[in-house]
Coordinates of C-alpha atoms and ligand atoms in Angstrom, one line a residue:
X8 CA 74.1 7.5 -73.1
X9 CA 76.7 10.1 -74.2
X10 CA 78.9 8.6 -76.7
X11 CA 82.7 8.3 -76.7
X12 CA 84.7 10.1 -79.7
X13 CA 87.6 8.7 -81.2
X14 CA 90.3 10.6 -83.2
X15 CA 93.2 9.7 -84.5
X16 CA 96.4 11.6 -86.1
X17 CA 96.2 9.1 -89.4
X18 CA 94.2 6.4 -91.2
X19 CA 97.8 4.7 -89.9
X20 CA 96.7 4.7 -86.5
X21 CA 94.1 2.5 -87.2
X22 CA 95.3 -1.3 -86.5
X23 CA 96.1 0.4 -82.6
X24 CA 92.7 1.9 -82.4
X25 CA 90.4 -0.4 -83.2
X26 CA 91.4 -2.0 -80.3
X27 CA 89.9 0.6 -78.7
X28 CA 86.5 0.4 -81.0
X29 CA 86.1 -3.2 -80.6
X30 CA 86.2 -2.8 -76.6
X31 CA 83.2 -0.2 -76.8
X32 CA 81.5 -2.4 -79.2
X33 CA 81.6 -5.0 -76.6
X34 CA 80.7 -2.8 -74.0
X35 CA 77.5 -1.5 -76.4
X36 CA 78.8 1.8 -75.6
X37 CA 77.9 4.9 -78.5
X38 CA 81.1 5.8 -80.3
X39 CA 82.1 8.5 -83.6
X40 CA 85.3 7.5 -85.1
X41 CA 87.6 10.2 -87.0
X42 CA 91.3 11.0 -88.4
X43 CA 92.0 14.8 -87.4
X44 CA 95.2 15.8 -86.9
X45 CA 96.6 18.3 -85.3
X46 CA 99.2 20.1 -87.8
X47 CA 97.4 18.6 -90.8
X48 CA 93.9 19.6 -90.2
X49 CA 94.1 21.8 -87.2
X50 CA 90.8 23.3 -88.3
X51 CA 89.1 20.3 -88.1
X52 CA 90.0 18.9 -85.1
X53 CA 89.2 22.0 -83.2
X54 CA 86.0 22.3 -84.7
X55 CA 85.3 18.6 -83.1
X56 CA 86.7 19.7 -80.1
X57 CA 85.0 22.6 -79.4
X58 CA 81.5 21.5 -80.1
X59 CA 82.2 17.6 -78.8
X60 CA 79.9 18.4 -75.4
X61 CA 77.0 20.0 -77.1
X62 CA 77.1 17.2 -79.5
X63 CA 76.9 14.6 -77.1
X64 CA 80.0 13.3 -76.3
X65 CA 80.8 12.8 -72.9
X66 CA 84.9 11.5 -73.3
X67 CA 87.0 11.6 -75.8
X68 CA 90.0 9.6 -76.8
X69 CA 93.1 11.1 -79.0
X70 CA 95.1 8.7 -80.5
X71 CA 98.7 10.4 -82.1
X72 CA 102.2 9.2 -82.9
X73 CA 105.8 10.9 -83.3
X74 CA 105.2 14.5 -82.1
X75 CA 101.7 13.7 -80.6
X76 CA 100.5 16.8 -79.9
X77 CA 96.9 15.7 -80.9
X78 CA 95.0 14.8 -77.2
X79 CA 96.9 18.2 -76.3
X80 CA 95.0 19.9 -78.7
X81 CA 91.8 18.8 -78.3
X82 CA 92.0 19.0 -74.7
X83 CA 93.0 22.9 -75.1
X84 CA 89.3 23.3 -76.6
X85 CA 87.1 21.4 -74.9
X86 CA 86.5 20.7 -70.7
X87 CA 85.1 17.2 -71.3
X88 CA 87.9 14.3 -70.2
X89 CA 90.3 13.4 -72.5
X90 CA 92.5 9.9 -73.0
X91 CA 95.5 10.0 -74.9
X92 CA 97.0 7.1 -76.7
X93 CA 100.8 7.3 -77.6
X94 CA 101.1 5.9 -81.1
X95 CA 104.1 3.5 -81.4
X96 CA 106.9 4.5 -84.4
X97 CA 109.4 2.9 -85.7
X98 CA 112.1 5.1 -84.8
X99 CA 111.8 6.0 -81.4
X100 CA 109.3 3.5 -80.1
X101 CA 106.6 5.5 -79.0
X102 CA 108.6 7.2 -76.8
X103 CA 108.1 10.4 -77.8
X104 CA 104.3 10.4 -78.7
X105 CA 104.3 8.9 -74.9
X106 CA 106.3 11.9 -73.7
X107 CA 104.3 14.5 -75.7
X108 CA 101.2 13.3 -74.6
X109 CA 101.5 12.8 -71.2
X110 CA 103.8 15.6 -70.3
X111 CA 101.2 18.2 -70.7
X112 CA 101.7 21.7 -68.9
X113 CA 99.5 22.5 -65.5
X114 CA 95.8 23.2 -66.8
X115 CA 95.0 21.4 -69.7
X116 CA 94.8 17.5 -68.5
X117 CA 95.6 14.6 -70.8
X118 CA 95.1 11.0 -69.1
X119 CA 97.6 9.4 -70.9
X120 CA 97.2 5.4 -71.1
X121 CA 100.5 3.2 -72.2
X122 CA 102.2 2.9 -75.8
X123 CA 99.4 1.1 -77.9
X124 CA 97.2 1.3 -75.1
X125 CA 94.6 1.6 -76.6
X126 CA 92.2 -1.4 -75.2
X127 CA 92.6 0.4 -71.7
X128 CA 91.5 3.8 -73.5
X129 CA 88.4 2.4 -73.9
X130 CA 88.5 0.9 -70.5
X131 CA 88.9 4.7 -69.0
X132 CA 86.3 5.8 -71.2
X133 CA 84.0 3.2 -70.3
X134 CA 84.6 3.9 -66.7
X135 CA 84.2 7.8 -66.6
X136 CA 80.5 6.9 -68.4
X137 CA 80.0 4.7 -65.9
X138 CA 79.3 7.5 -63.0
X139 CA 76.1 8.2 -65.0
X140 CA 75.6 4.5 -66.3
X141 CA 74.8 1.9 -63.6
X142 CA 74.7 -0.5 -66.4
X143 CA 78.1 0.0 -67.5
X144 CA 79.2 -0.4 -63.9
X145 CA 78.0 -3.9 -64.3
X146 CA 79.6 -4.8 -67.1
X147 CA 82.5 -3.8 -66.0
X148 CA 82.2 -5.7 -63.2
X149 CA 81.4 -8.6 -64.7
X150 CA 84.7 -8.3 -67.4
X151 CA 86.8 -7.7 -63.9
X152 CA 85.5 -11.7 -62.4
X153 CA 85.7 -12.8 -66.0
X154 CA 89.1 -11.9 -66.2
X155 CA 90.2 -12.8 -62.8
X156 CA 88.6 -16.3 -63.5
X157 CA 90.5 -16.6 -66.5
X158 CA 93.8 -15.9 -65.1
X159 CA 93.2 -18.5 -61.9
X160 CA 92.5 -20.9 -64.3
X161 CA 95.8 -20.3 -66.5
X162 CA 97.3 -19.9 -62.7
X163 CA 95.8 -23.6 -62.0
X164 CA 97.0 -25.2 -65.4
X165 CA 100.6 -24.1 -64.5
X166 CA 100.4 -25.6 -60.9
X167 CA 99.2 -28.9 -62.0
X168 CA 102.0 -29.2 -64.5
X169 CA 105.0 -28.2 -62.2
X170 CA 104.0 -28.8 -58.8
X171 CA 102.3 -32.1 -58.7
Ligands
RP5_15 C1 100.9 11.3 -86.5 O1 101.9 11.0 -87.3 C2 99.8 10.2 -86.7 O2 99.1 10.1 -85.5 C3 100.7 9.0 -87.0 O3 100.9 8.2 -85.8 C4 102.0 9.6 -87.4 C5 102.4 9.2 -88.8 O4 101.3 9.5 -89.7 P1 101.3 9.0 -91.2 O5 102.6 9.6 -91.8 O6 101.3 7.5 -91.2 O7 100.1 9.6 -91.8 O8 100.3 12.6 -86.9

């Protein structure tokens, strides 16, 4: 299975993305973690970039806050699918990581998931793997009913208290 690659800007991204790392894990999907950044060690995360398909990779996931111009760059050098995950800050929210990620020019794709999102990250990574991994499909079927099973049964708890 080709594995999913993770970067973040900073080790300070980290409480957000292992969000992200834990859904894989449950998924048993292959996964490289590391902190690249785009201003900080531009070399470095081009390097990963540029070579991410031949080494196996088959999505990767950019996780960046303030002026997030990470997934950007990493999407400039390589064609394989990227995910962006706006960072929240604490002055402007997230806001503008959200903005710089997902307002990329015509050319150069970014799909850009919520502030924090980074369980749905995964999610989209999980699902682009899927197209060459029945077994994935499966699972991810199977999180779907679990999930809609657990929300009919909050759904039934409510009911029962108000409506009896
Ligand atoms: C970005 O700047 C990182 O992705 C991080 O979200 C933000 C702050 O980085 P640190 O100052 O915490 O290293 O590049």
């Amino acid at each position: 299975m080709k594995k999913v690659g993770i970067i973040m800007g900073s080790d300070s991204d980290l409480p957000v993305v292992e969000k992200a790392i834990n859904t894989l894990k449950d998924f048993g999907v292959p996964f490289e973690v590391h902190v690249f950044s785009a201003h900080r060690t531009p070399v470095e995360a081009k390097e990963f970039s540029a070579n991410a398909r031949e080494n196996g990779f088959g999505v990767i996931i950019a996780a960046a806050g303030m002026a997030a111009h990470l997934a950007g760059a990493v999407a400039a050098n390589t064609t394989l699918p990227v995910i962006g995950i706006p960072i929240k800050s604490q002055n402007l929210g997230g806001m503008e990581a959200l903005l710089s990620t997902v307002q990329m020019p015509s050319g150069i794709p970014v799909a850009t998931v919520a502030i924090d999102g980074a369980v749905n990250s995964a999610l989209l990574a999980i699902e682009i793997l899927s197209l060459s991994e029945p077994e994935l499909e499966k699972k991810l079927a199977e999180k779907r009913a679990n999930d809609t099973s657990a929300v009919l049964s909050k759904n039934k708890a409510i009911e029962d208290k108000y409506n009896n």
